mmCIF file of C-alpha atoms in Angstrom:
data_model
loop_
_atom_site.group_PDB
_atom_site.id
_atom_site.type_symbol
_atom_site.label_atom_id
_atom_site.label_comp_id
_atom_site.label_asym_id
_atom_site.label_seq_id
_atom_site.Cartn_x
_atom_site.Cartn_y
_atom_site.Cartn_z
ATOM 1 C CA MET A 1 94.154 125.643 55.783
ATOM 2 C CA SER A 2 96.358 123.058 57.498
ATOM 3 C CA SER A 3 98.486 120.472 55.723
ATOM 4 C CA ALA A 4 97.984 116.753 56.263
ATOM 5 C CA SER A 5 101.218 116.561 58.261
ATOM 6 C CA VAL A 6 100.133 119.398 60.577
ATOM 7 C CA ILE A 7 96.781 117.714 61.198
ATOM 8 C CA ALA A 8 98.552 114.388 61.822
ATOM 9 C CA GLN A 9 100.701 116.041 64.499
ATOM 10 C CA LYS A 10 97.731 117.504 66.359
ATOM 11 C CA PRO A 11 96.927 115.795 69.651
ATOM 12 C CA LEU A 12 93.855 113.632 69.233
ATOM 13 C CA SER A 13 92.038 115.675 71.877
ATOM 14 C CA GLU A 14 92.389 118.815 69.732
ATOM 15 C CA LEU A 15 91.097 117.382 66.447
ATOM 16 C CA SER A 16 87.916 119.025 65.186
ATOM 17 C CA LEU A 17 85.410 118.735 62.368
ATOM 18 C CA GLY A 18 87.305 121.553 60.652
ATOM 19 C CA ASP A 19 90.439 119.383 60.545
ATOM 20 C CA LEU A 20 88.557 116.587 58.783
ATOM 21 C CA GLU A 21 87.118 119.089 56.326
ATOM 22 C CA SER A 22 90.658 120.397 55.725
ATOM 23 C CA LEU A 23 91.786 116.883 54.769
ATOM 24 C CA VAL A 24 89.058 116.892 52.124
ATOM 25 C CA GLU A 25 89.901 120.401 50.956
ATOM 26 C CA ILE A 26 93.571 119.570 50.386
ATOM 27 C CA GLU A 27 92.688 116.126 48.999
ATOM 28 C CA ALA A 28 94.969 114.382 51.465
ATOM 29 C CA ALA A 29 96.338 111.110 50.096
ATOM 30 C CA GLU A 30 96.386 107.805 51.921
ATOM 31 C CA SER A 31 99.890 106.861 53.002
ATOM 32 C CA ASP A 32 101.790 104.519 55.278
ATOM 33 C CA GLN A 33 100.353 106.497 58.222
ATOM 34 C CA LEU A 34 96.952 107.690 56.972
ATOM 35 C CA GLU A 35 93.917 105.535 56.200
ATOM 36 C CA LEU A 36 90.551 106.852 54.961
ATOM 37 C CA LYS A 37 87.244 105.040 55.322
ATOM 38 C CA ARG A 38 83.906 106.211 53.951
ATOM 39 C CA ASP A 39 82.092 103.892 56.348
ATOM 40 C CA LEU A 40 82.584 100.856 58.526
ATOM 41 C CA PRO A 41 83.399 98.073 56.029
ATOM 42 C CA ILE A 42 80.722 95.358 55.810
ATOM 43 C CA SER A 43 79.308 93.043 53.163
ATOM 44 C CA ASN A 44 76.182 94.176 51.307
ATOM 45 C CA ASP A 45 73.924 91.478 52.761
ATOM 46 C CA ALA A 46 74.828 92.172 56.397
ATOM 47 C CA LYS A 47 73.360 94.744 58.765
ATOM 48 C CA GLY A 48 75.874 96.704 60.770
ATOM 49 C CA TRP A 49 76.064 99.806 62.917
ATOM 50 C CA ARG A 50 74.339 102.143 60.480
ATOM 51 C CA GLU A 51 71.319 99.909 59.984
ATOM 52 C CA SER A 52 70.919 98.200 63.362
ATOM 53 C CA GLY A 53 72.861 100.283 65.867
ATOM 54 C CA LYS A 54 74.963 97.220 66.618
ATOM 55 C CA LEU A 55 78.516 96.550 65.520
ATOM 56 C CA HIS A 56 78.825 93.586 63.199
ATOM 57 C CA LYS A 57 81.859 91.385 63.814
ATOM 58 C CA ASN A 58 83.001 92.017 60.240
ATOM 59 C CA GLU A 59 83.007 95.781 60.858
ATOM 60 C CA THR A 60 85.195 95.429 63.933
ATOM 61 C CA ARG A 61 87.526 92.969 62.221
ATOM 62 C CA ALA A 62 87.994 95.164 59.133
ATOM 63 C CA ILE A 63 88.987 98.150 61.269
ATOM 64 C CA ALA A 64 91.177 95.939 63.476
ATOM 65 C CA ILE A 65 93.181 94.873 60.410
ATOM 66 C CA GLU A 66 93.888 98.521 59.519
ATOM 67 C CA VAL A 67 94.799 99.350 63.116
ATOM 68 C CA VAL A 68 97.151 96.368 63.482
ATOM 69 C CA ALA A 69 98.827 97.141 60.155
ATOM 70 C CA LEU A 70 99.595 100.678 61.327
ATOM 71 C CA ALA A 71 100.790 99.589 64.780
ATOM 72 C CA ASN A 72 103.107 96.976 63.266
ATOM 73 C CA ALA A 73 104.654 99.613 61.000
ATOM 74 C CA TYR A 74 104.956 103.326 61.799
ATOM 75 C CA GLY A 75 101.675 104.110 63.543
ATOM 76 C CA GLY A 76 99.160 106.567 62.115
ATOM 77 C CA ARG A 77 95.474 107.414 62.038
ATOM 78 C CA VAL A 78 92.287 105.974 60.595
ATOM 79 C CA TYR A 79 89.606 108.512 59.616
ATOM 80 C CA ILE A 80 86.121 107.010 59.325
ATOM 81 C CA GLY A 81 83.576 109.188 57.544
ATOM 82 C CA ILE A 82 85.674 110.572 54.669
ATOM 83 C CA ASP A 83 84.914 109.313 51.175
ATOM 84 C CA GLU A 84 87.920 108.334 49.063
ATOM 85 C CA SER A 85 88.660 108.952 45.410
ATOM 86 C CA SER A 86 89.540 106.185 42.930
ATOM 87 C CA ASP A 87 93.117 107.447 42.584
ATOM 88 C CA ASP A 88 96.169 105.396 43.503
ATOM 89 C CA PRO A 89 96.835 106.246 46.265
ATOM 90 C CA LYS A 90 93.298 107.165 47.218
ATOM 91 C CA ARG A 91 92.608 110.747 48.280
ATOM 92 C CA ALA A 92 90.061 112.431 50.527
ATOM 93 C CA ALA A 93 87.243 113.360 48.150
ATOM 94 C CA ARG A 94 84.326 114.495 50.301
ATOM 95 C CA MET A 95 82.766 114.146 53.730
ATOM 96 C CA ALA A 96 80.601 111.029 53.835
ATOM 97 C CA SER A 97 77.317 110.619 55.664
ATOM 98 C CA ALA A 98 77.748 111.049 59.407
ATOM 99 C CA LEU A 99 77.830 107.873 61.471
ATOM 100 C CA PRO A 100 74.825 107.555 63.808
ATOM 101 C CA ASN A 101 75.345 107.858 67.571
ATOM 102 C CA VAL A 102 79.079 108.282 67.060
ATOM 103 C CA ALA A 103 79.984 108.592 70.761
ATOM 104 C CA SER A 104 78.486 105.162 71.487
ATOM 105 C CA LEU A 105 80.149 103.777 68.366
ATOM 106 C CA SER A 106 83.535 105.030 69.573
ATOM 107 C CA GLU A 107 83.114 103.292 72.924
ATOM 108 C CA ARG A 108 81.910 99.984 71.489
ATOM 109 C CA LEU A 109 84.437 99.869 68.683
ATOM 110 C CA GLY A 110 87.213 100.594 71.165
ATOM 111 C CA ASP A 111 86.087 97.674 73.317
ATOM 112 C CA GLY A 112 85.825 95.456 70.241
ATOM 113 C CA LEU A 113 89.334 96.324 69.047
ATOM 114 C CA ASN A 114 90.851 95.667 72.467
ATOM 115 C CA GLY A 115 89.154 92.269 72.551
ATOM 116 C CA LEU A 116 90.151 91.293 69.015
ATOM 117 C CA ILE A 117 93.756 92.520 68.834
ATOM 118 C CA SER A 118 96.464 90.462 70.517
ATOM 119 C CA PRO A 119 98.446 91.652 72.336
ATOM 120 C CA PRO A 120 96.413 94.829 72.993
ATOM 121 C CA ILE A 121 97.974 98.009 71.601
ATOM 122 C CA ARG A 122 99.012 100.384 74.355
ATOM 123 C CA GLY A 123 98.035 103.960 73.660
ATOM 124 C CA LEU A 124 95.363 103.118 71.101
ATOM 125 C CA ALA A 125 92.762 105.893 71.261
ATOM 126 C CA LEU A 126 89.501 106.778 69.515
ATOM 127 C CA LYS A 127 87.755 110.125 69.236
ATOM 128 C CA ALA A 128 84.204 110.814 68.144
ATOM 129 C CA ILE A 129 83.788 114.134 66.311
ATOM 130 C CA ALA A 130 80.218 115.428 66.159
ATOM 131 C CA ASP A 131 78.801 116.811 62.937
ATOM 132 C CA ALA A 132 77.727 120.418 62.563
ATOM 133 C CA GLU A 133 74.070 119.586 63.234
ATOM 134 C CA GLY A 134 74.641 118.572 66.851
ATOM 135 C CA SER A 135 72.452 115.513 66.357
ATOM 136 C CA GLY A 136 74.769 113.020 68.009
ATOM 137 C CA ASP A 137 75.925 111.721 64.641
ATOM 138 C CA GLY A 138 79.430 112.348 63.429
ATOM 139 C CA PHE A 139 82.787 110.935 62.442
ATOM 140 C CA LEU A 140 85.452 108.788 64.054
ATOM 141 C CA VAL A 141 89.241 109.074 64.279
ATOM 142 C CA ILE A 142 91.445 106.236 65.550
ATOM 143 C CA ASP A 143 94.929 107.193 66.713
ATOM 144 C CA VAL A 144 97.349 104.263 66.439
ATOM 145 C CA PRO A 145 100.812 104.512 68.017
ATOM 146 C CA ARG A 146 103.794 102.710 66.597
ATOM 147 C CA SER A 147 103.904 99.786 68.988
ATOM 148 C CA LEU A 148 106.917 98.742 71.005
ATOM 149 C CA GLU A 149 105.296 95.309 71.430
ATOM 150 C CA ALA A 150 104.794 94.454 67.765
ATOM 151 C CA PRO A 151 103.844 92.241 66.077
ATOM 152 C CA HIS A 152 100.135 92.401 66.857
ATOM 153 C CA GLY A 153 97.542 90.084 65.365
ATOM 154 C CA VAL A 154 93.801 89.971 64.761
ATOM 155 C CA GLY A 155 91.579 87.135 65.985
ATOM 156 C CA VAL A 156 92.351 83.607 67.193
ATOM 157 C CA PRO A 157 94.782 82.393 66.040
ATOM 158 C CA PRO A 158 96.160 85.899 65.437
ATOM 159 C CA GLN A 159 96.653 86.993 61.839
ATOM 160 C CA CYS A 160 99.308 89.670 61.436
ATOM 161 C CA TYR A 161 99.268 92.591 59.020
ATOM 162 C CA TRP A 162 101.424 95.606 58.387
ATOM 163 C CA ARG A 163 101.284 98.749 56.344
ATOM 164 C CA ARG A 164 102.938 98.730 52.935
ATOM 165 C CA GLY A 165 102.433 101.991 51.159
ATOM 166 C CA SER A 166 98.767 102.866 51.595
ATOM 167 C CA THR A 167 97.400 99.354 52.167
ATOM 168 C CA ALA A 168 97.304 96.743 54.919
ATOM 169 C CA GLN A 169 98.916 93.488 53.797
ATOM 170 C CA PRO A 170 99.385 90.111 55.506
ATOM 171 C CA MET A 171 102.801 89.538 57.025
ATOM 172 C CA GLU A 172 104.852 86.631 55.789
ATOM 173 C CA MET A 173 106.920 84.441 58.103
ATOM 174 C CA ARG A 174 110.121 86.285 57.242
ATOM 175 C CA ASP A 175 108.409 89.594 58.027
ATOM 176 C CA LEU A 176 107.313 88.247 61.412
ATOM 177 C CA GLN A 177 110.764 86.944 62.248
ATOM 178 C CA ASN A 178 112.344 90.291 61.378
ATOM 179 C CA LEU A 179 109.773 92.225 63.396
ATOM 180 C CA PHE A 180 110.180 89.955 66.428
ATOM 181 C CA TRP A 181 113.940 90.483 66.253
ATOM 182 C CA GLU A 182 113.610 94.272 65.882
ATOM 183 C CA THR A 183 111.176 94.478 68.797
ATOM 184 C CA ARG A 184 113.381 92.367 71.042
ATOM 185 C CA THR A 185 116.497 94.370 70.153
ATOM 186 C CA ARG A 186 114.694 97.662 70.675
ATOM 187 C CA THR A 187 113.219 96.571 74.009
ATOM 188 C CA GLU A 188 116.549 95.290 75.307
ATOM 189 C CA ARG A 189 118.267 98.559 74.404
ATOM 190 C CA ILE A 190 115.609 100.654 76.149
ATOM 191 C CA ARG A 191 115.795 98.514 79.284
ATOM 192 C CA PHE A 192 119.588 98.659 79.265
ATOM 193 C CA GLU A 193 119.603 102.460 79.027
ATOM 194 C CA GLN A 194 116.990 102.727 81.786
ATOM 195 C CA GLN A 195 119.041 100.464 84.039
ATOM 196 C CA GLU A 196 122.169 102.523 83.338
ATOM 197 C CA SER A 197 120.280 105.668 84.316
ATOM 198 C CA ILE A 198 119.102 103.967 87.514
ATOM 199 C CA ARG A 199 122.709 102.992 88.254
ATOM 200 C CA ARG A 200 123.846 106.616 87.880
ATOM 201 C CA TYR A 201 120.966 107.678 90.114
ATOM 202 C CA GLU A 202 122.023 105.205 92.792
ATOM 203 C CA LEU A 203 125.537 106.706 92.756
ATOM 204 C CA LEU A 204 124.244 110.019 94.125
ATOM 205 C CA PRO A 205 126.215 111.066 97.244
ATOM 206 C CA GLU A 206 124.692 109.812 100.469
ATOM 207 C CA ARG A 207 122.797 112.604 102.215
ATOM 208 C CA PRO A 208 120.895 111.768 105.384
ATOM 209 C CA ASN A 209 118.110 114.295 104.831
ATOM 210 C CA ALA A 210 117.410 114.727 101.146
ATOM 211 C CA ILE A 211 115.035 113.943 98.311
ATOM 212 C CA ASN A 212 116.584 112.310 95.254
ATOM 213 C CA TYR A 213 114.893 112.254 91.853
ATOM 214 C CA ARG A 214 115.439 111.052 88.294
ATOM 215 C CA PHE A 215 113.633 111.523 84.991
ATOM 216 C CA THR A 216 114.919 109.677 81.917
ATOM 217 C CA LEU A 217 113.917 109.719 78.236
ATOM 218 C CA VAL A 218 115.192 107.047 75.849
ATOM 219 C CA SER A 219 114.617 107.201 72.094
ATOM 220 C CA VAL A 220 113.009 104.046 70.728
ATOM 221 C CA GLU A 221 115.614 103.863 67.968
ATOM 222 C CA PRO A 222 119.301 104.732 68.478
ATOM 223 C CA LEU A 223 120.144 108.262 67.360
ATOM 224 C CA ALA A 224 123.346 109.791 66.038
ATOM 225 C CA LEU A 225 123.739 113.016 68.031
ATOM 226 C CA LYS A 226 127.520 113.329 68.133
ATOM 227 C CA GLN A 227 127.510 116.651 66.269
ATOM 228 C CA LEU A 228 124.713 118.002 68.466
ATOM 229 C CA THR A 229 126.425 117.091 71.739
ATOM 230 C CA GLN A 230 129.618 118.726 70.448
ATOM 231 C CA SER A 231 127.602 121.875 69.721
ATOM 232 C CA PHE A 232 126.278 121.852 73.279
ATOM 233 C CA ARG A 233 129.824 121.645 74.656
ATOM 234 C CA LYS A 234 131.030 124.465 72.393
ATOM 235 C CA GLY A 235 128.232 126.760 73.596
ATOM 236 C CA ALA A 236 126.820 126.920 70.076
ATOM 237 C CA ILE A 237 123.292 126.037 71.148
ATOM 238 C CA ALA A 238 121.163 129.158 71.449
ATOM 239 C CA PRO A 239 118.742 129.360 74.385
ATOM 240 C CA MET A 240 115.107 128.884 73.473
ATOM 241 C CA SER A 241 113.327 131.994 72.236
ATOM 242 C CA GLY A 242 110.747 133.464 74.535
ATOM 243 C CA GLY A 243 112.043 131.785 77.688
ATOM 244 C CA GLY A 244 111.214 128.365 79.015
ATOM 245 C CA PRO A 245 108.863 126.734 81.503
ATOM 246 C CA ALA A 246 108.743 127.711 85.161
ATOM 247 C CA SER A 247 111.601 126.969 87.545
ATOM 248 C CA GLY A 248 111.730 123.485 88.980
ATOM 249 C CA VAL A 249 113.932 121.378 91.220
ATOM 250 C CA ALA A 250 116.657 121.679 88.548
ATOM 251 C CA GLU A 251 117.572 124.724 86.485
ATOM 252 C CA TYR A 252 116.064 124.652 82.995
ATOM 253 C CA PRO A 253 118.988 123.598 80.759
ATOM 254 C CA LEU A 254 118.096 125.764 77.745
ATOM 255 C CA TRP A 255 118.002 129.097 79.537
ATOM 256 C CA ARG A 256 121.746 129.464 78.955
ATOM 257 C CA ASN A 257 124.053 127.907 76.386
ATOM 258 C CA ASP A 258 127.158 127.588 78.557
ATOM 259 C CA SER A 259 128.323 125.123 81.216
ATOM 260 C CA TRP A 260 127.852 122.015 79.078
ATOM 261 C CA THR A 261 130.896 119.804 79.579
ATOM 262 C CA PHE A 262 132.308 116.611 78.117
ATOM 263 C CA ALA A 263 130.932 113.240 79.131
ATOM 264 C CA ALA A 264 131.422 109.788 77.689
ATOM 265 C CA PHE A 265 129.200 109.580 74.592
ATOM 266 C CA GLY A 266 127.668 112.999 75.139
ATOM 267 C CA THR A 267 127.507 116.076 77.291
ATOM 268 C CA VAL A 268 126.365 117.076 80.783
ATOM 269 C CA LYS A 269 125.347 120.276 82.531
ATOM 270 C CA SER A 270 125.532 120.281 86.312
ATOM 271 C CA SER A 271 124.643 122.704 89.061
ATOM 272 C CA GLU A 272 127.463 124.742 90.554
ATOM 273 C CA LYS A 273 129.075 122.925 93.446
ATOM 274 C CA SER A 274 128.116 124.926 96.499
ATOM 275 C CA PRO A 275 127.979 123.367 99.975
ATOM 276 C CA THR A 276 125.290 125.855 100.996
ATOM 277 C CA SER A 277 122.967 125.169 98.088
ATOM 278 C CA PRO A 278 120.153 122.711 98.852
ATOM 279 C CA LYS A 279 119.858 121.755 95.156
ATOM 280 C CA HIS A 280 122.307 119.670 93.152
ATOM 281 C CA PHE A 281 121.450 118.304 89.719
ATOM 282 C CA SER A 282 122.918 117.129 86.443
ATOM 283 C CA TRP A 283 121.402 117.188 82.950
ATOM 284 C CA ALA A 284 122.802 114.760 80.371
ATOM 285 C CA VAL A 285 122.401 114.284 76.619
ATOM 286 C CA ASP A 286 123.797 111.021 75.285
ATOM 287 C CA GLU A 287 124.574 110.939 71.576
ATOM 288 C CA THR A 288 122.643 107.668 71.132
ATOM 289 C CA GLY A 289 119.366 109.247 72.281
ATOM 290 C CA VAL A 290 119.234 109.203 76.081
ATOM 291 C CA LEU A 291 118.255 112.348 77.997
ATOM 292 C CA GLU A 292 118.117 112.530 81.756
ATOM 293 C CA VAL A 293 118.075 114.781 84.775
ATOM 294 C CA ILE A 294 119.276 113.416 88.113
ATOM 295 C CA GLY A 295 119.349 115.505 91.255
ATOM 296 C CA THR A 296 118.867 115.920 94.969
ATOM 297 C CA ILE A 297 117.319 118.464 97.329
ATOM 298 C CA ALA A 298 118.906 118.599 100.754
ATOM 299 C CA MET A 299 117.248 119.603 104.011
ATOM 300 C CA GLN A 300 118.380 122.985 105.249
ATOM 301 C CA SER A 301 120.330 122.961 108.499
ATOM 302 C CA GLY A 302 118.295 123.481 111.635
ATOM 303 C CA ILE A 303 114.968 122.545 110.061
ATOM 304 C CA ASN A 304 113.217 119.407 111.302
ATOM 305 C CA GLY A 305 112.246 118.062 107.904
ATOM 306 C CA ILE A 306 112.096 119.241 104.317
ATOM 307 C CA CYS A 307 109.247 121.053 102.603
ATOM 308 C CA VAL A 308 108.828 120.600 98.855
ATOM 309 C CA ASP A 309 106.215 121.464 96.268
ATOM 310 C CA PRO A 310 105.281 118.638 93.867
ATOM 311 C CA TYR A 311 104.741 121.354 91.252
ATOM 312 C CA ASP A 312 108.530 121.877 91.094
ATOM 313 C CA PHE A 313 109.086 118.235 90.152
ATOM 314 C CA CYS A 314 106.413 118.572 87.454
ATOM 315 C CA ALA A 315 108.229 121.659 86.144
ATOM 316 C CA THR A 316 111.490 119.733 85.824
ATOM 317 C CA ALA A 317 109.684 116.931 83.964
ATOM 318 C CA ALA A 318 108.426 119.656 81.613
ATOM 319 C CA HIS A 319 112.024 120.880 81.219
ATOM 320 C CA LEU A 320 113.041 117.403 80.076
ATOM 321 C CA LEU A 321 110.304 117.291 77.434
ATOM 322 C CA TYR A 322 111.359 120.728 76.160
ATOM 323 C CA LEU A 323 114.974 119.570 75.928
ATOM 324 C CA ALA A 324 113.842 116.420 74.114
ATOM 325 C CA THR A 325 111.904 118.514 71.608
ATOM 326 C CA TYR A 326 115.023 120.533 70.887
ATOM 327 C CA VAL A 327 117.142 117.401 70.467
ATOM 328 C CA HIS A 328 114.506 115.693 68.323
ATOM 329 C CA ARG A 329 114.241 118.623 65.926
ATOM 330 C CA SER A 330 118.023 118.868 65.687
ATOM 331 C CA ALA A 331 118.631 115.150 65.092
ATOM 332 C CA PRO A 332 119.543 113.960 61.593
ATOM 333 C CA GLN A 333 116.998 111.109 61.831
ATOM 334 C CA SER A 334 113.242 111.435 61.932
ATOM 335 C CA VAL A 335 112.804 108.982 64.833
ATOM 336 C CA ASP A 336 109.987 110.362 66.936
ATOM 337 C CA GLN A 337 109.119 107.836 69.662
ATOM 338 C CA TRP A 338 110.565 107.959 73.165
ATOM 339 C CA VAL A 339 110.051 106.173 76.485
ATOM 340 C CA LEU A 340 109.895 108.180 79.721
ATOM 341 C CA ASP A 341 110.405 106.848 83.232
ATOM 342 C CA GLY A 342 111.578 108.216 86.586
ATOM 343 C CA GLU A 343 111.552 107.967 90.355
ATOM 344 C CA ILE A 344 111.556 110.035 93.539
ATOM 345 C CA GLN A 345 112.929 108.864 96.893
ATOM 346 C CA SER A 346 113.608 110.474 100.260
ATOM 347 C CA THR A 347 116.177 109.797 102.978
ATOM 348 C CA CYS A 348 114.530 112.406 105.190
ATOM 349 C CA PRO A 349 112.293 111.160 108.040
ATOM 350 C CA ARG A 350 109.884 114.045 107.522
ATOM 351 C CA VAL A 351 108.775 115.409 104.157
ATOM 352 C CA TYR A 352 106.149 118.127 103.990
ATOM 353 C CA GLY A 353 104.296 118.621 100.743
ATOM 354 C CA GLU A 354 102.585 121.827 99.721
ATOM 355 C CA ASN A 355 98.824 121.382 99.718
ATOM 356 C CA PRO A 356 97.273 123.187 96.704
ATOM 357 C CA ALA A 357 93.932 123.341 98.505
ATOM 358 C CA GLY A 358 95.553 125.655 101.054
ATOM 359 C CA ARG A 359 99.184 126.708 100.939
ATOM 360 C CA LEU A 360 99.336 127.101 104.705
ATOM 361 C CA ARG A 361 98.205 123.522 105.243
ATOM 362 C CA GLN A 362 101.200 121.319 104.539
ATOM 363 C CA ILE A 363 100.844 117.563 104.657
ATOM 364 C CA THR A 364 103.357 114.941 105.761
ATOM 365 C CA VAL A 365 104.469 112.501 103.053
ATOM 366 C CA ASP A 366 106.181 109.131 103.428
ATOM 367 C CA LEU A 367 108.750 108.922 100.631
ATOM 368 C CA ARG A 368 111.235 106.652 102.374
ATOM 369 C CA HIS A 369 110.417 103.735 100.080
ATOM 370 C CA GLY A 370 110.235 106.026 97.085
ATOM 371 C CA ALA A 371 108.030 106.098 94.037
ATOM 372 C CA ARG A 372 109.099 104.687 90.684
ATOM 373 C CA PHE A 373 107.022 105.666 87.661
ATOM 374 C CA ARG A 374 106.094 103.089 85.074
ATOM 375 C CA PRO A 375 107.458 103.823 81.589
ATOM 376 C CA LEU A 376 105.335 106.009 79.318
ATOM 377 C CA SER A 377 105.613 105.900 75.516
ATOM 378 C CA LEU A 378 105.313 109.242 73.754
ATOM 379 C CA SER A 379 105.591 110.939 70.387
ATOM 380 C CA LEU A 380 107.098 114.420 70.400
ATOM 381 C CA GLU A 381 105.492 115.352 67.088
ATOM 382 C CA GLN A 382 101.994 114.146 67.871
ATOM 383 C CA GLY A 383 101.876 116.037 71.160
ATOM 384 C CA THR A 384 103.109 115.533 74.700
ATOM 385 C CA GLU A 385 100.373 117.315 76.633
ATOM 386 C CA GLU A 386 98.454 114.136 77.461
ATOM 387 C CA ILE A 387 101.619 112.247 78.455
ATOM 388 C CA PHE A 388 102.717 115.155 80.655
ATOM 389 C CA ALA A 389 99.294 115.231 82.326
ATOM 390 C CA ALA A 390 99.627 111.499 83.118
ATOM 391 C CA LEU A 391 103.122 111.998 84.561
ATOM 392 C CA GLU A 392 101.948 115.024 86.547
ATOM 393 C CA GLU A 393 99.245 112.910 88.183
ATOM 394 C CA ARG A 394 101.838 110.281 89.115
ATOM 395 C CA ILE A 395 104.181 112.842 90.630
ATOM 396 C CA TRP A 396 101.439 114.312 92.812
ATOM 397 C CA ALA A 397 100.306 110.797 93.751
ATOM 398 C CA ALA A 398 103.858 110.076 94.953
ATOM 399 C CA PHE A 399 103.320 112.924 97.431
ATOM 400 C CA GLY A 400 99.996 111.475 98.497
ATOM 401 C CA GLN A 401 97.849 114.039 96.728
ATOM 402 C CA GLU A 402 95.523 114.438 93.796
ATOM 403 C CA VAL A 403 96.576 117.190 91.423
ATOM 404 C CA LEU A 404 94.025 120.003 91.529
ATOM 405 C CA ASP A 405 93.285 122.363 88.671
ATOM 406 C CA GLN A 406 94.815 125.331 90.499
ATOM 407 C CA ALA A 407 98.090 123.439 90.948
ATOM 408 C CA LYS A 408 98.499 122.033 87.435
ATOM 409 C CA HIS A 409 101.538 123.047 85.438
ATOM 410 C CA PRO A 410 100.596 125.127 82.352
ATOM 411 C CA TYR A 411 102.561 122.788 80.110
ATOM 412 C CA GLN A 412 102.405 123.192 76.357
ATOM 413 C CA ARG A 413 104.805 121.653 73.903
ATOM 414 C CA PRO A 414 107.035 124.378 72.466
ATOM 415 C CA ALA A 415 105.728 125.869 69.237
ATOM 416 C CA ARG A 416 109.229 126.595 68.026
ATOM 417 C CA LEU A 417 112.787 126.551 69.305
ATOM 418 C CA ALA A 418 115.576 128.938 68.368
#
């Protein structure tokens, strides 16, 4: 039997009917990140989804208020189809009657929320979970990220709510002013750190025939990692048990616990300086919550072009997420949200990419203008598989290809770290 926190950390795609039944079995309590609904809220004299097969505006609005309240606070999940107790806070008491045609409900409610909430909440996701009968009826889970664009409102003009304890409450003017200030400060810090990483990337030594790359993770809130970065430099960080992900364009930084050196506000680990090596890279951990890998792959002498495998860039992106998981679990704060961005650029006139449909059929790629990836928001606790899959698609697209099943990286977030 799983705890409420374990179920909350499961990726939405992996949630099952058994998880909802576990919430009932353990009598999970509503909290600042968990909301239970027996049904779609509606007045007694109105006909909604259950009676007519059509969403009533009051049903959509009631759920939108709960969603906005979570997004404006810490994020969380709304479970529709679990009856609550009369306790304070309310607890999961029993499974309610399954919602009819739950897959269609999920689609229509998602559209309704996107149309009613302003600005739209990035990363908002719904999942229909079928009942045991296989009738098409079932239950609904809404996954709400903590928004970097808060405050969000419902309707026109927008009315703002946030989560206080286990209830959604209207925001007062002072609350709105504080949240606007926090969002602006947070956004400016993230952009500043991203620009600093870009500046370091642009300082890479000029190589006429090379591919340069950068992947950067910035914590949404500033961290205090001074002790951790000192431990890295002292070699006190044990490599991850059971090995790490596959080799990439940069050596996985947690395979060994040496070679971390001092850097302003943190620590770095760089490749050995060898004029014959085609790979040069540097990992960095900043004590305020910035992780990055910056590197270059040079063309070997005498070869008319450079041949690379997009898979290797995906592997290094996986390395970064593994490193972030280690840092996150070692940090004194419980801040969980991060923003990932990156870029790949070539100074080589000819780049050949491995074609997963046939390894002997390489394709020519134009990377001279480079590819910069739009920022992705992620939660390390709630699962990074879906975010990694999105980044993997972007990396392969930069090389002019669609990622095929046989070429996908077998990424899984680490179950535990030493």
